[in-house]
Coordinates of C-alpha atoms in Angstrom, one line a residue:
Chain A
M6 CA 53.0 -43.3 3.9
T7 CA 51.6 -43.7 7.4
D8 CA 50.1 -47.0 6.3
A9 CA 53.6 -48.3 5.3
T10 CA 55.3 -47.3 8.5
L11 CA 52.4 -48.8 10.5
T12 CA 52.6 -52.3 8.9
H13 CA 56.3 -52.3 9.5
A14 CA 55.9 -51.4 13.1
T15 CA 53.5 -54.3 13.9
P16 CA 54.0 -57.9 13.0
Q17 CA 52.2 -59.1 9.8
G18 CA 48.6 -60.0 10.5
T19 CA 48.2 -58.3 13.8
S20 CA 48.0 -54.7 12.6
V21 CA 44.9 -52.8 13.7
T22 CA 44.3 -51.4 10.2
T23 CA 44.0 -54.8 8.4
E24 CA 41.8 -57.8 8.8
P25 CA 42.8 -61.2 10.4
R26 CA 45.0 -63.3 8.3
L27 CA 42.4 -66.1 7.8
F28 CA 39.9 -63.5 6.6
R29 CA 42.4 -62.1 4.2
W30 CA 43.2 -65.5 2.7
L31 CA 39.5 -66.4 2.4
L32 CA 38.6 -63.2 0.7
T33 CA 41.5 -63.2 -1.7
G34 CA 40.8 -66.9 -2.5
T35 CA 37.1 -66.3 -3.1
V36 CA 37.7 -63.2 -5.3
L37 CA 40.3 -65.1 -7.4
A38 CA 38.1 -68.1 -7.8
L39 CA 35.2 -65.9 -9.0
M40 CA 37.6 -64.1 -11.4
A41 CA 38.6 -67.5 -12.8
V42 CA 35.0 -68.6 -13.3
L43 CA 33.5 -65.2 -14.5
L44 CA 36.4 -63.8 -16.6
F45 CA 39.2 -66.2 -17.4
A46 CA 37.0 -69.2 -18.3
P47 CA 35.1 -67.4 -21.0
L48 CA 38.4 -66.0 -22.4
L49 CA 40.0 -69.4 -22.4
V50 CA 37.1 -71.2 -24.0
V51 CA 37.4 -68.8 -27.0
F52 CA 40.9 -70.1 -27.8
V53 CA 40.1 -73.7 -26.9
E54 CA 37.1 -73.8 -29.3
A55 CA 39.0 -71.9 -32.1
L56 CA 41.9 -74.3 -31.9
G57 CA 39.8 -77.5 -31.3
D58 CA 40.5 -78.9 -34.8
G59 CA 44.0 -77.6 -34.9
I60 CA 45.5 -74.3 -35.8
A61 CA 45.6 -75.0 -39.5
V62 CA 41.7 -75.4 -39.6
A63 CA 41.4 -72.1 -37.7
L64 CA 43.7 -70.2 -40.0
Q65 CA 41.9 -71.8 -43.0
S66 CA 38.5 -70.5 -41.8
L67 CA 40.0 -67.0 -41.4
A68 CA 41.1 -67.1 -45.0
M69 CA 37.6 -67.7 -46.3
P70 CA 36.2 -64.8 -48.3
D71 CA 33.4 -64.0 -45.8
A72 CA 35.9 -63.8 -42.9
R73 CA 38.4 -61.8 -44.9
S74 CA 35.9 -59.3 -46.0
A75 CA 34.6 -59.0 -42.4
I76 CA 38.1 -58.3 -41.1
L77 CA 38.8 -55.8 -43.9
L78 CA 35.4 -54.0 -43.2
T79 CA 36.0 -53.8 -39.5
L80 CA 39.5 -52.4 -40.0
T81 CA 38.2 -49.8 -42.6
V82 CA 35.4 -48.7 -40.3
A83 CA 37.8 -48.2 -37.4
V84 CA 40.3 -46.3 -39.6
I85 CA 37.6 -43.8 -40.4
A86 CA 35.5 -43.7 -37.2
V87 CA 38.4 -43.6 -34.6
P88 CA 40.3 -40.6 -36.1
L89 CA 37.0 -38.6 -36.6
N90 CA 36.1 -39.2 -33.0
A91 CA 39.7 -38.3 -31.9
I92 CA 39.4 -35.0 -33.7
A93 CA 35.9 -34.4 -32.2
G94 CA 37.2 -35.4 -28.8
I95 CA 40.2 -33.0 -29.0
A96 CA 37.9 -30.2 -30.1
A97 CA 35.5 -30.9 -27.3
A98 CA 38.2 -30.9 -24.7
W99 CA 39.7 -27.7 -26.1
A100 CA 36.3 -25.9 -26.1
I101 CA 35.4 -27.1 -22.6
T102 CA 38.7 -26.7 -20.8
K103 CA 40.0 -23.4 -22.4
F104 CA 36.8 -21.4 -22.3
E105 CA 34.0 -20.4 -19.9
F106 CA 30.6 -20.5 -21.4
R107 CA 27.0 -21.1 -20.4
G108 CA 25.6 -24.6 -20.6
K109 CA 29.0 -26.2 -20.3
A110 CA 27.8 -28.8 -17.8
F111 CA 24.8 -29.7 -20.1
L112 CA 27.2 -30.0 -23.0
I113 CA 29.4 -32.5 -21.0
T114 CA 26.2 -34.5 -20.2
L115 CA 25.4 -34.6 -24.0
I116 CA 28.9 -35.8 -24.8
D117 CA 28.6 -38.6 -22.2
L118 CA 25.1 -39.5 -23.4
P119 CA 26.1 -42.4 -25.7
F120 CA 27.5 -44.3 -22.7
S121 CA 24.0 -44.6 -21.2
V122 CA 22.1 -45.2 -24.4
S123 CA 21.7 -48.9 -25.4
P124 CA 23.7 -49.6 -28.6
V125 CA 20.5 -51.0 -30.2
V126 CA 18.6 -47.8 -29.4
A127 CA 21.5 -45.9 -31.0
G128 CA 21.2 -48.0 -34.2
L129 CA 17.4 -47.5 -34.1
A130 CA 17.8 -43.8 -33.8
L131 CA 20.1 -43.7 -36.8
V132 CA 17.8 -45.9 -38.9
L133 CA 14.9 -43.5 -38.1
L134 CA 16.9 -40.4 -39.1
F135 CA 18.7 -41.8 -42.2
G136 CA 16.4 -44.7 -43.3
A137 CA 14.1 -44.7 -46.2
N138 CA 11.1 -44.5 -43.8
S139 CA 11.9 -40.8 -43.0
T140 CA 11.5 -37.8 -45.3
F141 CA 15.2 -37.0 -45.0
G142 CA 16.2 -40.6 -45.5
A143 CA 13.9 -41.0 -48.5
W144 CA 15.5 -37.9 -50.1
L145 CA 19.0 -39.4 -49.4
V146 CA 18.0 -42.7 -51.1
A147 CA 16.4 -40.8 -54.1
N148 CA 19.7 -39.1 -54.5
D149 CA 21.6 -42.3 -54.4
M150 CA 23.2 -41.8 -51.0
R151 CA 22.7 -44.9 -49.0
I152 CA 23.5 -44.7 -45.3
V153 CA 21.3 -47.3 -43.7
F154 CA 22.2 -50.9 -44.6
A155 CA 25.5 -49.5 -46.1
F156 CA 29.0 -48.6 -45.1
P157 CA 28.3 -45.0 -43.9
G158 CA 25.7 -46.2 -41.5
I159 CA 28.2 -48.6 -39.9
V160 CA 30.7 -45.8 -39.5
L161 CA 28.0 -43.5 -37.9
A162 CA 26.8 -46.3 -35.5
T163 CA 30.4 -46.9 -34.5
M164 CA 31.0 -43.2 -33.9
F165 CA 27.9 -43.0 -31.8
V166 CA 28.9 -45.7 -29.3
T167 CA 32.5 -44.6 -29.1
F168 CA 31.9 -40.8 -29.1
P169 CA 32.7 -40.1 -25.4
F170 CA 36.0 -42.0 -25.1
V171 CA 38.6 -39.4 -26.2
A172 CA 36.9 -36.4 -24.8
R173 CA 36.2 -38.1 -21.4
E174 CA 39.9 -39.0 -21.1
L175 CA 41.2 -35.5 -22.2
I176 CA 38.9 -33.2 -20.3
P177 CA 40.1 -34.1 -16.7
V178 CA 43.8 -34.0 -17.8
M179 CA 43.5 -30.7 -19.6
I180 CA 41.6 -29.2 -16.6
E181 CA 44.4 -30.3 -14.3
Q182 CA 47.1 -28.9 -16.6
G183 CA 45.4 -25.5 -16.7
R184 CA 46.0 -22.8 -19.3
A185 CA 49.2 -21.1 -18.0
E186 CA 51.5 -22.8 -20.5
E187 CA 49.3 -22.0 -23.5
E188 CA 48.9 -18.4 -22.3
A189 CA 52.7 -18.0 -21.9
A190 CA 53.2 -19.3 -25.5
L191 CA 50.5 -16.8 -26.8
T192 CA 52.2 -13.9 -25.0
L193 CA 55.5 -14.9 -26.6
G194 CA 53.8 -14.5 -30.0
A195 CA 52.9 -18.0 -31.0
G196 CA 49.8 -18.5 -33.2
G197 CA 46.8 -20.6 -32.1
W198 CA 47.8 -23.7 -34.1
R199 CA 51.4 -23.5 -33.0
V200 CA 50.3 -23.3 -29.4
F201 CA 48.2 -26.4 -29.8
L202 CA 50.8 -28.4 -31.7
T203 CA 53.9 -27.5 -29.7
V204 CA 52.4 -26.9 -26.2
T205 CA 49.1 -28.7 -25.7
L206 CA 49.5 -31.8 -27.8
P207 CA 52.8 -32.9 -26.2
N208 CA 51.2 -32.5 -22.8
I209 CA 48.1 -34.6 -23.7
R210 CA 49.7 -37.2 -26.0
W211 CA 49.6 -40.1 -23.6
A212 CA 46.0 -39.3 -22.5
L213 CA 45.1 -39.0 -26.1
L214 CA 46.7 -42.4 -26.9
Y215 CA 44.8 -43.9 -24.0
G216 CA 41.5 -42.5 -25.2
V217 CA 42.1 -43.6 -28.8
L218 CA 43.1 -47.1 -27.6
L219 CA 39.8 -47.6 -25.7
C220 CA 37.8 -46.0 -28.6
N221 CA 39.4 -48.4 -31.1
A222 CA 38.8 -51.5 -28.9
R223 CA 35.1 -50.6 -28.7
A224 CA 34.9 -49.6 -32.3
M225 CA 36.2 -52.9 -33.6
G226 CA 34.0 -54.9 -31.3
E227 CA 30.7 -53.0 -31.6
F228 CA 27.8 -55.3 -32.2
G229 CA 24.4 -54.0 -31.2
A230 CA 24.3 -50.7 -33.0
V231 CA 26.0 -52.2 -36.1
A232 CA 23.6 -55.2 -36.1
V233 CA 20.6 -52.8 -36.4
I234 CA 22.0 -50.5 -39.1
S235 CA 24.1 -52.8 -41.2
G236 CA 21.2 -55.0 -42.5
K237 CA 23.7 -57.9 -42.3
I238 CA 24.3 -58.2 -46.0
R239 CA 26.8 -61.0 -46.2
G240 CA 30.2 -60.0 -47.5
E241 CA 29.1 -56.4 -47.8
T242 CA 28.0 -55.0 -44.4
T243 CA 29.1 -57.8 -42.1
T244 CA 31.8 -56.6 -39.7
M245 CA 33.7 -59.2 -37.6
P246 CA 31.3 -59.3 -34.7
I247 CA 28.3 -59.6 -37.1
M248 CA 30.1 -62.4 -39.0
I249 CA 30.7 -64.2 -35.7
E250 CA 27.0 -64.2 -35.0
M251 CA 26.2 -65.5 -38.5
L252 CA 28.7 -68.3 -38.3
Y253 CA 27.7 -69.2 -34.8
N254 CA 24.0 -69.4 -35.8
E255 CA 25.0 -71.6 -38.8
Y256 CA 26.7 -74.0 -36.3
L257 CA 30.1 -73.2 -37.9
S258 CA 31.6 -73.2 -34.5
V259 CA 35.3 -73.3 -35.4
A260 CA 35.0 -70.5 -37.9
A261 CA 33.0 -68.4 -35.4
F262 CA 35.5 -68.9 -32.6
A263 CA 38.5 -68.4 -35.0
L264 CA 37.2 -64.9 -35.7
A265 CA 36.3 -64.4 -32.1
A266 CA 39.9 -65.4 -31.1
V267 CA 41.2 -62.7 -33.4
L268 CA 39.1 -60.1 -31.5
A269 CA 40.0 -61.6 -28.2
L270 CA 43.7 -61.3 -29.0
L271 CA 43.0 -57.7 -29.9
A272 CA 41.3 -57.2 -26.6
L273 CA 44.3 -58.7 -24.8
L274 CA 46.7 -56.4 -26.7
T275 CA 44.5 -53.4 -25.7
L276 CA 44.7 -54.4 -22.1
V277 CA 48.5 -54.8 -22.2
L278 CA 49.0 -51.4 -23.9
K279 CA 46.5 -49.8 -21.5
S280 CA 48.3 -51.2 -18.5
L281 CA 51.7 -50.1 -19.8
L282 CA 50.3 -46.6 -20.3
E283 CA 48.9 -46.7 -16.7
W284 CA 52.2 -47.8 -15.2
R285 CA 54.6 -45.6 -17.2
H286 CA 52.6 -42.4 -17.6
A287 CA 50.2 -42.5 -14.7
G288 CA 50.8 -38.8 -14.0
L289 CA 49.7 -37.8 -17.5
L290 CA 46.4 -39.8 -17.5
A291 CA 43.1 -38.9 -16.0
A292 CA 43.3 -38.6 -12.2
T293 CA 40.6 -41.2 -11.5
R294 CA 42.8 -44.0 -12.7
R295 CA 45.8 -43.2 -10.6
H296 CA 46.0 -45.9 -8.1
Chain B
M21 CA 27.4 -6.2 -21.1
R22 CA 29.2 -9.3 -19.8
S23 CA 26.0 -10.9 -18.5
L24 CA 24.5 -10.7 -22.0
S25 CA 27.2 -12.7 -23.7
L26 CA 27.1 -16.4 -23.5
R27 CA 30.9 -16.8 -23.2
A28 CA 33.3 -15.1 -20.9
P29 CA 36.1 -13.2 -22.7
S30 CA 39.3 -15.2 -23.1
A31 CA 42.7 -14.7 -24.7
M32 CA 42.7 -18.3 -25.9
P33 CA 42.2 -18.7 -29.7
G34 CA 40.1 -21.4 -31.4
F35 CA 36.8 -21.3 -29.6
G36 CA 34.9 -21.1 -32.9
I37 CA 36.6 -23.9 -34.6
S38 CA 36.7 -26.3 -31.7
F39 CA 33.1 -25.7 -30.7
G40 CA 32.1 -25.9 -34.3
I41 CA 33.7 -29.3 -34.9
L42 CA 32.3 -30.6 -31.7
M43 CA 28.8 -29.5 -32.4
A44 CA 28.9 -30.7 -36.0
V45 CA 30.0 -34.2 -35.2
L46 CA 27.9 -34.5 -32.0
S47 CA 24.8 -33.3 -33.9
V48 CA 25.1 -35.6 -36.9
V49 CA 26.2 -38.7 -34.9
V50 CA 24.2 -38.4 -31.7
L51 CA 21.8 -35.5 -31.3
L52 CA 19.9 -35.5 -34.6
P53 CA 19.3 -39.3 -34.5
I54 CA 18.1 -39.1 -30.9
A55 CA 15.8 -36.2 -31.9
A56 CA 14.5 -38.3 -34.8
L57 CA 13.6 -41.1 -32.4
L58 CA 11.8 -38.7 -30.0
G59 CA 10.2 -37.0 -33.0
R60 CA 8.8 -40.4 -34.2
G61 CA 7.4 -40.8 -30.7
L62 CA 5.5 -37.4 -31.1
L63 CA 4.1 -38.5 -34.4
I64 CA 2.8 -41.8 -32.9
G65 CA 1.3 -39.8 -30.0
P66 CA 1.6 -40.4 -26.2
A67 CA -1.5 -42.4 -25.9
D68 CA -0.6 -45.0 -28.6
L69 CA 3.0 -45.0 -27.3
W70 CA 1.8 -45.9 -23.9
D71 CA -0.5 -48.6 -25.2
M72 CA 2.4 -50.2 -27.1
V73 CA 4.8 -50.1 -24.2
N74 CA 2.0 -51.6 -22.0
S75 CA 1.4 -54.5 -24.3
R76 CA 2.2 -57.9 -22.7
R77 CA 5.3 -58.8 -24.8
I78 CA 7.0 -55.4 -24.7
G79 CA 6.1 -54.8 -21.0
N80 CA 7.6 -58.2 -20.1
A81 CA 10.7 -57.5 -22.1
L82 CA 11.3 -54.1 -20.4
V83 CA 10.7 -55.6 -17.0
L84 CA 13.0 -58.5 -17.7
S85 CA 15.8 -56.2 -19.0
F86 CA 15.5 -54.0 -15.9
R87 CA 15.2 -56.9 -13.4
A88 CA 18.2 -58.8 -14.8
A89 CA 20.3 -55.7 -14.9
L90 CA 19.4 -55.0 -11.3
V91 CA 20.3 -58.5 -10.1
A92 CA 23.6 -58.3 -12.0
A93 CA 24.5 -54.9 -10.7
L94 CA 23.7 -56.0 -7.1
F95 CA 26.0 -59.0 -7.5
N96 CA 28.7 -56.7 -8.9
L97 CA 28.2 -54.2 -6.1
V98 CA 29.3 -56.9 -3.5
F99 CA 31.9 -58.6 -5.7
G100 CA 33.3 -55.3 -7.0
L101 CA 33.8 -54.0 -3.5
A102 CA 35.5 -57.2 -2.4
L103 CA 37.7 -57.2 -5.5
A104 CA 38.7 -53.6 -5.2
W105 CA 39.5 -54.1 -1.5
V106 CA 41.7 -57.1 -2.2
L107 CA 43.5 -55.3 -5.1
V108 CA 44.3 -52.2 -2.9
R109 CA 44.9 -53.6 0.5
Y110 CA 46.3 -57.1 0.1
E111 CA 49.5 -58.4 -1.5
F112 CA 49.4 -61.6 -3.5
W113 CA 51.2 -63.1 -6.4
G114 CA 49.9 -62.0 -9.8
K115 CA 48.1 -59.0 -8.5
R116 CA 49.0 -56.8 -11.4
V117 CA 47.6 -59.3 -13.9
I118 CA 44.4 -59.6 -12.0
D119 CA 44.2 -55.7 -11.8
A120 CA 44.6 -55.4 -15.6
A121 CA 42.2 -58.3 -16.2
V122 CA 39.4 -56.5 -14.5
D123 CA 38.9 -54.4 -17.7
L124 CA 38.6 -57.5 -19.9
P125 CA 34.8 -57.0 -20.2
F126 CA 35.4 -53.5 -21.5
A127 CA 37.9 -54.7 -24.1
L128 CA 36.3 -58.0 -25.2
P129 CA 33.6 -57.5 -27.8
T130 CA 30.2 -58.4 -26.5
A131 CA 29.5 -60.9 -29.3
V132 CA 32.7 -62.8 -28.3
A133 CA 31.7 -62.8 -24.7
G134 CA 28.2 -64.0 -25.7
I135 CA 29.3 -67.1 -27.7
A136 CA 32.0 -68.0 -25.1
L137 CA 29.5 -67.9 -22.2
T138 CA 26.9 -69.9 -24.1
T139 CA 29.5 -72.5 -24.9
L140 CA 30.5 -72.8 -21.3
Y141 CA 27.0 -72.9 -19.8
A142 CA 25.1 -74.8 -22.5
P143 CA 24.0 -78.3 -21.3
S144 CA 26.9 -79.8 -23.2
G145 CA 29.4 -77.2 -22.0
V146 CA 31.9 -77.5 -19.1
F147 CA 30.0 -75.5 -16.6
G148 CA 26.6 -76.6 -17.9
Q149 CA 27.5 -80.3 -17.3
A150 CA 28.9 -79.5 -13.8
L151 CA 25.7 -77.7 -12.8
A152 CA 23.3 -80.2 -14.3
P153 CA 23.4 -82.7 -11.4
F154 CA 22.2 -79.9 -9.1
G155 CA 19.3 -79.2 -11.4
I156 CA 20.6 -75.8 -12.4
Q157 CA 20.3 -74.8 -16.0
V158 CA 22.0 -71.5 -16.9
A159 CA 21.9 -71.3 -20.7
Y160 CA 18.6 -70.4 -22.3
T161 CA 17.1 -69.3 -18.9
E162 CA 17.0 -66.0 -17.0
L163 CA 20.1 -67.2 -15.1
G164 CA 22.0 -67.0 -18.4
I165 CA 21.0 -63.4 -18.8
W166 CA 22.2 -62.7 -15.3
T167 CA 25.5 -64.4 -16.0
A168 CA 26.1 -62.3 -19.2
L169 CA 25.2 -59.1 -17.5
I170 CA 27.4 -59.9 -14.5
F171 CA 30.3 -60.3 -17.0
V172 CA 29.5 -57.0 -18.8
G173 CA 29.1 -54.9 -15.6
L174 CA 32.0 -56.3 -13.6
P175 CA 34.5 -53.5 -14.1
F176 CA 32.3 -50.6 -13.1
V177 CA 32.1 -50.9 -9.3
V178 CA 35.8 -52.0 -9.1
R179 CA 37.0 -49.0 -11.1
T180 CA 34.9 -46.4 -9.2
V181 CA 35.7 -47.8 -5.7
Q182 CA 39.3 -48.7 -6.1
P183 CA 40.8 -45.1 -6.2
V184 CA 38.7 -44.1 -3.2
I185 CA 40.0 -47.1 -1.1
A186 CA 43.5 -46.2 -2.2
E187 CA 43.1 -42.7 -0.9
L188 CA 41.5 -43.7 2.5
D189 CA 43.4 -42.3 5.4
A190 CA 44.8 -45.1 7.5
E191 CA 44.9 -42.8 10.5
V192 CA 41.1 -42.7 10.7
E193 CA 41.0 -46.5 11.0
E194 CA 43.8 -46.4 13.6
V195 CA 41.8 -43.9 15.7
S196 CA 38.7 -46.1 15.4
A197 CA 40.8 -49.1 16.7
T198 CA 42.4 -47.0 19.5
L199 CA 38.9 -46.0 20.6
G200 CA 38.1 -49.6 21.1
A201 CA 36.3 -50.6 17.9
G202 CA 36.9 -54.1 16.5
R203 CA 38.0 -54.5 12.9
A204 CA 34.5 -55.5 11.7
H205 CA 33.0 -52.5 13.5
T206 CA 35.5 -50.1 12.0
L207 CA 34.9 -51.5 8.5
R208 CA 31.1 -51.2 8.8
R209 CA 30.9 -47.8 10.6
V210 CA 34.0 -46.0 9.4
V211 CA 35.2 -47.3 6.1
L212 CA 31.9 -48.3 4.4
P213 CA 30.2 -44.9 4.7
T214 CA 33.2 -43.3 3.0
L215 CA 32.9 -45.7 0.1
T216 CA 29.1 -45.4 -0.2
P217 CA 29.0 -42.7 -2.9
A218 CA 31.6 -44.4 -5.1
L219 CA 29.7 -47.7 -4.6
L220 CA 26.4 -46.2 -5.7
T221 CA 28.0 -44.5 -8.7
G222 CA 29.6 -47.8 -9.8
F223 CA 26.3 -49.6 -9.2
A224 CA 24.3 -47.1 -11.3
L225 CA 26.9 -47.2 -14.1
A226 CA 26.7 -51.0 -14.2
L227 CA 22.9 -50.9 -14.1
A228 CA 22.8 -48.4 -17.0
R229 CA 25.1 -50.4 -19.1
S230 CA 23.3 -53.7 -18.4
V231 CA 19.8 -52.5 -19.1
G232 CA 20.7 -51.8 -22.7
E233 CA 23.1 -54.7 -23.2
Y234 CA 22.4 -56.8 -26.3
G235 CA 25.5 -58.6 -27.8
S236 CA 26.5 -60.8 -24.8
V237 CA 22.9 -61.7 -23.8
I238 CA 21.2 -62.8 -27.0
F239 CA 23.2 -66.0 -27.5
I240 CA 22.8 -67.3 -23.9
A241 CA 19.2 -66.1 -23.3
G242 CA 17.3 -68.5 -25.5
N243 CA 15.1 -65.5 -26.5
I244 CA 11.7 -67.0 -25.6
P245 CA 9.0 -64.3 -25.9
N246 CA 7.7 -63.1 -22.4
L247 CA 10.3 -65.3 -20.6
T248 CA 13.9 -64.6 -21.8
E249 CA 13.4 -62.0 -24.5
I250 CA 15.2 -58.7 -23.5
A251 CA 14.0 -55.3 -24.7
P252 CA 16.8 -54.5 -27.1
L253 CA 16.2 -57.8 -28.9
L254 CA 12.5 -56.9 -29.3
I255 CA 13.6 -53.7 -31.0
V256 CA 15.7 -55.7 -33.4
I257 CA 12.8 -58.1 -34.1
R258 CA 10.3 -55.2 -34.7
L259 CA 12.8 -53.5 -37.0
E260 CA 13.2 -56.7 -39.0
E261 CA 9.4 -56.8 -39.4
Y262 CA 9.5 -53.1 -40.5
D263 CA 7.3 -52.2 -37.6
Y264 CA 9.1 -48.9 -37.0
D265 CA 6.5 -47.5 -34.6
A266 CA 6.7 -50.4 -32.1
A267 CA 10.5 -50.3 -32.3
A268 CA 10.5 -46.6 -31.6
A269 CA 8.1 -47.1 -28.7
I270 CA 10.4 -49.6 -27.0
G271 CA 13.4 -47.4 -27.9
I272 CA 11.8 -44.3 -26.3
A273 CA 10.9 -46.3 -23.2
M274 CA 14.5 -47.4 -22.9
L275 CA 15.8 -43.9 -23.5
F276 CA 13.7 -42.6 -20.6
I277 CA 15.0 -45.4 -18.3
S278 CA 18.6 -44.3 -19.4
F279 CA 17.8 -40.6 -18.7
A280 CA 16.4 -41.4 -15.3
M281 CA 19.6 -43.3 -14.4
L282 CA 21.9 -40.6 -15.8
L283 CA 20.0 -38.2 -13.5
A284 CA 20.4 -40.5 -10.6
I285 CA 24.2 -40.8 -11.2
N286 CA 24.5 -37.0 -11.3
L287 CA 22.5 -36.6 -8.1
I288 CA 24.6 -39.2 -6.3
Q289 CA 27.7 -37.3 -7.3
I290 CA 26.4 -33.9 -6.2
W291 CA 25.2 -35.5 -2.9
S292 CA 28.6 -37.1 -2.3
R293 CA 30.5 -33.9 -3.1
R294 CA 28.5 -32.0 -0.6
R295 CA 28.8 -34.8 2.0
I296 CA 32.5 -35.7 2.0
G297 CA 34.1 -33.9 -1.0
L298 CA 35.0 -37.1 -2.8
V299 CA 34.6 -38.2 -6.5

């Protein structure tokens, strides 16, 4: 507020709380130029390469059996992994924000752990636990439960890398909202589930959507962890990012970039929805993003 | 009595079920696999583990991953600060779009970023051709790895520093100016120290992310052993050779680097909270 009145009181460019006009122009120009080179050029080249031979060729390559099965697999994995992580994230936020217990800070660190572990290391860890090389894994294989180089492994790898998203978004929001409303509902005789569904959930719905949105974007695009655990069996365990790698390495550039363009469109859609949420419901999202 | 129980009494229902769901999913998905990796390390033994990590190829890969991540995070430290400052303090056309676009590297799958950057910087690509007369080759050299890691780590510093700049008290800068400080002096001695904890947090987050990055790097790196072969790629190579011990050794080394950085981030935050009560 004081900032606004100040800039009005003094002519543009001479305020003591801003930099000289030439400096402002140079800095803005440099930053925008770097954004163009570092971010917009790579995004643009995806669409240019995908449509290089015309949109018909791009669509045709998306209709090929390999591409179709990759799209279907990626969607199926997300449909299973994202809701499971949403449930775990809600449970985590409830346990952490509604109760006091020992080791809470350590538990939060464990929830955040996947963000600082390399996706490849995550895939490796899953292979070592569930793969045929371990006792447990050998037992699983003997009982006809394949996890590594199969669908369940891809789901687990995806869940590993996206585990923190929902909890991390919900915890600050639920801490800020406190427990008073839930306690009032309990006093009035509502049961636990009813309190959650009619009091908590409406309060956290936008934050939950925000977390799910980020979780989904990462789930559909995950590469490193899935690359390790999927075994890259063509048409069976090849998700869209894995298929992009295979096509690219086979010099099928248009097909690779056509699939990449689909994921890039999904990323753009995610950014648009995310920005809409930030503009419309800023007050109901995690405090760190309010600016 | 109370000090004996692990949980303080509460009227809230649902501790058992929420804690149970959390621990079940967390254990199966994250904790047990990590334990299996560390367990494998114990079976190999510390001496053999150390020998493997110390071998030329693995050592080079680990050093390269860390060095490239450091260069990229340093670039993003400076660029991220400039970008956050411009986004909060200056007005220009299309600001909202630029602000939203900062998160593109979070949303765009790494494999997509990888093939796009490679196409741009390859000798036949738009940027590759433009840089060739200057004798600069980006693709298939360490420069390419830096480029990919700069892309991946770009949002971290911006997103940690931006809210702190937004909450800066303009009066402090006014006072500094009234007391005779020039703008440059105010920025360096008054504003920058306030931003330091957020800058360090963003830097550490970008570094942690870049050290383990795989998808965006492997296409542009060229993957020449000892030169442009990053540690995560070497894990994939060892796994494809069914050399689980070597893969586990690299994985454990990377895990320890991650833990060290996680610890550093937490220490920075504790330090900054004590110092100025921010973040």
